[in-house]
XYZ file of C-alpha atoms in Angstrom:
366
model
C 13.172 -14.250 -5.399
C 10.076 -13.034 -7.239
C 9.278 -9.341 -7.586
C 5.757 -7.929 -7.616
C 4.338 -4.565 -8.621
C 1.497 -2.821 -6.801
C -0.409 0.075 -8.359
C -3.360 2.182 -7.225
C -7.037 1.463 -7.843
C -8.263 5.043 -7.697
C -12.016 5.524 -8.027
C -11.655 8.884 -9.809
C -8.960 10.794 -11.671
C -8.192 13.202 -8.821
C -4.641 13.404 -7.468
C -2.253 15.885 -5.908
C -1.988 17.577 -9.300
C -5.512 17.105 -10.685
C -8.872 17.872 -9.046
C -11.496 15.280 -9.826
C -14.100 16.237 -12.393
C -17.081 14.216 -11.153
C -18.270 11.909 -8.407
C -15.832 10.300 -5.981
C -16.734 6.893 -7.440
C -16.527 7.031 -11.210
C -17.269 3.479 -12.381
C -15.940 3.933 -15.898
C -12.660 5.500 -14.757
C -12.165 2.951 -11.976
C -12.491 0.101 -14.477
C -10.335 1.808 -17.121
C -7.530 2.350 -14.588
C -7.719 -1.215 -13.286
C -7.616 -2.678 -16.789
C -4.663 -0.440 -17.663
C -2.773 -2.033 -14.780
C -3.844 -5.536 -15.775
C -2.844 -4.959 -19.409
C 0.574 -3.485 -18.630
C 2.275 -5.950 -16.341
C 1.168 -4.931 -12.860
C 0.405 -7.671 -10.322
C -2.154 -5.955 -8.097
C -3.809 -2.654 -7.239
C -4.652 -1.090 -3.894
C -8.121 0.111 -2.983
C -7.298 2.721 -0.346
C -9.412 3.787 2.628
C -10.495 7.245 3.771
C -13.233 8.255 6.182
C -15.271 9.944 3.453
C -14.058 7.966 0.452
C -15.926 5.224 -1.427
C -16.013 1.926 0.435
C -13.092 -0.112 -0.925
C -14.725 -3.550 -0.574
C -17.635 -3.124 -3.029
C -15.366 -1.125 -5.338
C -12.935 -4.055 -5.272
C -15.765 -6.517 -5.952
C -16.767 -4.425 -8.985
C -13.237 -4.633 -10.388
C -12.680 -8.280 -9.447
C -15.763 -9.274 -11.425
C -14.491 -7.424 -14.508
C -10.830 -8.452 -14.603
C -9.139 -11.809 -15.058
C -5.685 -11.796 -13.490
C -5.302 -8.509 -11.613
C -4.907 -9.096 -7.891
C -6.775 -6.927 -5.405
C -5.434 -5.322 -2.210
C -8.224 -3.906 -0.033
C -7.401 -1.454 2.739
C -9.263 -1.955 6.017
C -9.440 -0.018 9.270
C -10.418 -2.327 12.153
C -12.498 0.385 13.817
C -15.098 0.398 11.027
C -16.404 -3.168 11.362
C -16.287 -6.040 13.824
C -13.605 -8.643 12.970
C -16.068 -11.499 12.439
C -18.014 -9.368 9.958
C -14.814 -8.227 8.238
C -13.638 -11.828 7.913
C -16.830 -12.763 6.034
C -16.575 -9.689 3.812
C -13.030 -10.538 2.778
C -13.733 -14.255 2.358
C -16.592 -13.309 0.028
C -14.283 -10.983 -1.918
C -11.736 -13.749 -2.238
C -14.496 -15.953 -3.695
C -15.614 -13.250 -6.118
C -12.028 -12.753 -7.294
C -11.185 -16.487 -7.468
C -8.438 -16.118 -4.895
C -6.953 -12.769 -5.915
C -7.470 -10.878 -2.626
C -5.053 -9.514 -0.031
C -6.043 -7.240 2.874
C -4.069 -4.206 4.020
C -4.757 -3.374 7.669
C -4.565 0.322 8.539
C -4.119 1.259 12.171
C -4.448 4.998 11.529
C -1.755 7.614 11.990
C -3.919 10.687 12.534
C -6.242 11.065 15.527
C -8.554 13.538 13.776
C -9.091 11.266 10.779
C -9.805 8.300 13.070
C -12.241 10.315 15.162
C -14.313 11.139 12.089
C -15.604 7.581 12.355
C -15.828 7.346 16.124
C -12.367 6.001 16.934
C -10.930 7.728 20.008
C -8.212 5.254 20.987
C -4.584 6.360 21.265
C -2.194 5.276 18.519
C -0.582 2.515 20.612
C -4.047 1.279 21.606
C -4.995 1.224 17.928
C -1.981 -0.936 17.101
C -2.936 -3.389 19.841
C -6.495 -3.488 18.501
C -5.277 -4.054 14.939
C -3.137 -6.976 16.080
C -6.081 -8.500 17.923
C -8.402 -7.965 14.942
C -5.954 -9.655 12.551
C -5.692 -12.658 14.852
C -9.480 -12.998 14.976
C -9.898 -12.586 11.215
C -7.252 -15.218 10.485
C -8.987 -17.638 12.844
C -12.394 -16.925 11.310
C -10.905 -17.623 7.877
C -9.513 -20.992 8.944
C -11.624 -22.397 11.801
C -14.484 -24.740 10.880
C -15.457 -25.151 14.516
C -17.122 -22.503 16.723
C -14.757 -20.473 18.885
C -14.967 -17.862 21.627
C -12.803 -14.805 22.062
C -12.230 -12.544 25.037
C -9.574 -9.929 24.479
C -8.815 -6.301 25.238
C -10.887 -4.909 22.374
C -13.209 -7.715 21.248
C -15.382 -10.298 22.949
C -17.765 -12.861 21.437
C -18.951 -16.430 21.890
C -19.506 -19.427 19.613
C -18.674 -17.821 16.269
C -18.159 -19.956 13.215
C -18.259 -18.777 9.621
C -19.783 -20.580 6.680
C -17.845 -18.362 4.262
C -14.216 -19.273 3.656
C -11.646 -17.812 1.271
C -10.365 -19.617 -1.808
C -6.740 -19.086 -0.761
C -5.323 -21.490 1.779
C -4.693 -21.067 4.561
C -5.962 -17.507 3.973
C -5.438 -14.328 1.913
C -2.239 -12.448 2.594
C -2.247 -9.842 5.345
C -0.533 -6.539 4.576
C 0.496 -4.025 7.246
C 2.430 -0.757 7.480
C 3.972 1.646 9.950
C 7.294 3.052 11.101
C 6.987 3.171 14.891
C 8.067 0.537 17.460
C 4.397 -0.320 18.046
C 3.925 -0.832 14.314
C 6.982 -3.046 13.979
C 5.774 -5.179 16.907
C 2.253 -5.664 15.516
C 3.189 -6.079 11.876
C 6.268 -8.135 12.608
C 4.073 -10.578 14.486
C 1.085 -10.804 12.115
C 1.849 -9.540 8.608
C 2.632 -11.520 5.488
C 3.645 -8.245 3.810
C 5.177 -5.257 5.602
C 4.788 -1.912 3.818
C 7.193 1.010 3.970
C 7.262 4.392 2.269
C 10.186 5.279 0.026
C 13.153 6.396 2.113
C 16.856 6.371 1.227
C 18.480 2.960 1.020
C 20.251 3.196 4.376
C 17.086 4.109 6.279
C 15.118 1.445 4.428
C 17.682 -1.173 5.456
C 17.278 -0.060 9.082
C 13.509 -0.452 8.876
C 13.786 -3.894 7.282
C 16.060 -4.951 10.141
C 13.524 -3.639 12.668
C 10.701 -5.625 11.023
C 12.794 -8.794 10.994
C 13.741 -8.324 14.654
C 10.084 -7.851 15.581
C 9.119 -11.021 13.712
C 11.816 -12.967 15.541
C 10.741 -11.500 18.892
C 7.192 -12.676 18.163
C 8.468 -16.223 17.742
C 8.167 -16.398 13.968
C 10.500 -18.566 11.949
C 9.674 -16.621 8.784
C 9.627 -12.870 8.122
C 7.151 -10.634 6.271
C 7.841 -9.811 2.654
C 8.883 -6.171 2.361
C 7.076 -3.627 0.172
C 8.300 -0.081 -0.512
C 6.263 2.669 -2.201
C 7.346 5.467 -4.543
C 5.971 8.095 -6.943
C 7.896 7.538 -10.203
C 8.421 10.462 -12.577
C 9.858 9.183 -15.852
C 10.709 10.630 -19.271
C 12.845 9.593 -22.268
C 15.913 11.590 -21.094
C 17.253 12.656 -17.704
C 16.795 16.321 -18.619
C 13.159 15.804 -19.593
C 12.522 13.749 -16.453
C 13.788 16.498 -14.178
C 11.820 19.115 -16.096
C 8.745 16.932 -15.583
C 9.564 16.584 -11.878
C 9.689 20.343 -11.373
C 6.472 20.807 -13.376
C 4.858 18.197 -11.137
C 5.968 20.058 -8.030
C 4.574 23.308 -9.452
C 1.274 21.556 -10.152
C 1.119 20.288 -6.567
C 1.641 23.821 -5.290
C -1.029 25.188 -7.613
C -3.435 22.436 -6.590
C -2.834 23.204 -2.900
C -3.521 26.870 -3.499
C -6.883 26.019 -5.030
C -8.257 23.424 -2.596
C -7.101 20.981 0.092
C -5.295 17.974 -1.372
C -6.852 15.429 0.969
C -8.971 15.266 4.088
C -7.158 12.066 4.993
C -3.778 13.642 5.809
C -2.906 16.897 7.610
C -0.775 19.319 5.644
C 1.318 20.310 8.651
C 2.594 18.626 11.778
C 1.848 14.973 10.933
C 1.399 12.688 13.940
C 2.481 9.412 12.353
C 6.101 8.258 12.419
C 6.165 7.436 8.704
C 5.345 10.984 7.603
C 7.739 12.420 10.164
C 10.495 10.239 8.756
C 9.769 11.404 5.200
C 9.921 15.042 6.272
C 13.226 14.417 8.035
C 14.626 12.852 4.859
C 13.359 15.838 2.841
C 14.933 18.305 5.285
C 18.253 16.514 4.954
C 18.432 16.763 1.157
C 16.295 17.054 -1.957
C 18.093 14.129 -3.588
C 19.266 10.800 -2.232
C 20.956 7.754 -3.694
C 20.412 7.110 -7.401
C 17.086 8.864 -8.067
C 15.117 9.528 -4.856
C 13.646 13.052 -4.831
C 11.954 14.495 -1.740
C 10.338 17.901 -2.533
C 7.049 16.164 -3.377
C 7.024 14.730 0.153
C 7.937 18.063 1.708
C 5.209 19.896 -0.205
C 2.522 17.420 0.950
C 3.822 17.117 4.532
C 4.851 13.524 3.953
C 1.252 12.549 3.273
C 1.407 8.856 2.513
C 3.376 7.603 -0.460
C 5.002 10.876 -1.524
C 8.720 10.514 -2.326
C 9.552 10.373 -6.020
C 11.992 8.441 -8.184
C 13.041 10.657 -11.080
C 14.808 9.741 -14.311
C 14.635 7.734 -17.481
C 12.921 4.347 -17.300
C 16.370 2.762 -17.071
C 17.411 5.011 -14.159
C 14.181 4.451 -12.238
C 14.364 0.709 -12.883
C 17.913 0.585 -11.537
C 16.845 2.586 -8.491
C 14.082 0.052 -7.833
C 16.588 -2.763 -8.238
C 18.728 -1.134 -5.537
C 15.803 -1.674 -3.177
C 15.264 -5.197 -4.481
C 18.887 -5.930 -3.614
C 18.132 -4.852 -0.033
C 15.430 -7.513 0.166
C 12.398 -5.580 -1.073
C 10.154 -7.989 -2.993
C 7.103 -5.800 -3.671
C 7.478 -2.444 -5.406
C 4.568 -0.042 -5.061
C 4.360 2.779 -7.591
C 1.809 5.459 -8.358
C 2.240 8.357 -10.730
C 0.642 11.782 -10.469
C -1.344 11.448 -13.706
C -2.791 8.143 -12.623
C -3.852 6.501 -15.870
C -1.102 7.684 -18.215
C 1.623 7.092 -15.644
C 0.380 3.560 -14.892
C 0.596 2.731 -18.594
C 4.019 4.346 -19.074
C 5.490 2.681 -15.986
C 4.086 -0.670 -17.057
C 5.445 -0.346 -20.579
C 8.860 1.084 -19.841
C 9.958 0.265 -16.266
C 8.374 -3.024 -15.197
C 9.925 -5.065 -18.054
C 13.420 -3.807 -17.213
C 13.054 -4.676 -13.532
C 11.628 -8.124 -14.245
C 14.424 -8.908 -16.710
C 17.141 -7.849 -14.277
C 15.540 -9.762 -11.400
C 15.442 -12.878 -13.582
C 19.166 -12.447 -14.273
C 19.903 -12.112 -10.556
C 17.850 -15.193 -9.753
C 19.558 -17.198 -12.495
C 22.993 -16.147 -11.213
C 22.091 -17.346 -7.712
C 21.103 -20.784 -8.956
C 24.055 -21.267 -11.313
C 26.762 -23.501 -9.758
């Protein structure tokens, strides 16, 4: 089966180890980072969403118009725009990019962050709303006849769009979460289901939960699985672990100077995904072949925060362990965003692609 690589489309150079030096949307840096991904073997990049961050849709349009093959994943919170409006926005983006768009739907794992933009629903209510919004957006992307909708969260009459995506039947829908409500919503609606990097055994359990939810929803297919990591690579194992501990020290120094992010709390996370990462970190600093958890512990499991540490060969083999579980999309983001994207693309992606090709050839050989 094919393997894909997802990177990050950051709009400035700031990270957990580096404060940004200028505006939150640095056009030159955003383009440089995107082109580094395109030039070094990545399939797509994610434009993330935060209540005070640059709007991902126009940022994605800017990049789509200046790249040729790089695919675009745009994060979207359903509370920030009505589904019919969102459907037109994304169809337009798919046109601008000549069919390179996917949409990642974020339900929101932190009440405070959601309330910054007027969203006061409970988490389970948010999941129900996300599911309803996805259903409406899919219909708006595909229906050429007017339709009405009367649901729990949305109601409208006689809507029909005159703006349709290039991709048929529609751009891929990406979704994430680690709670029963998330599995139910994403298992029913997602083309891609996103998980954070946990040990292999726990990842296998989550994949099984997603598949069970898809079956319970009456699907005959299942979402493709994506897992996210923070790779830390170097030419030797010793140098890689030295780099890992320097990275951890830089995170601590950065925290001492200023908050890392207004998007995630640095203690007592509410979302199941972060809680799971902290539980994994409490169990052990190291798991399986190369999974390292202190980076997650230091950031309170804030988003994609577990590391894979080692030489390019070690990290590639660790990623292949997840591929062998059924993970088809590998999400990776370094701490020094630009340099790490280039290094990972040069040294890790080719190894993984070569080994996947060998596995695929072995499956088809009589």
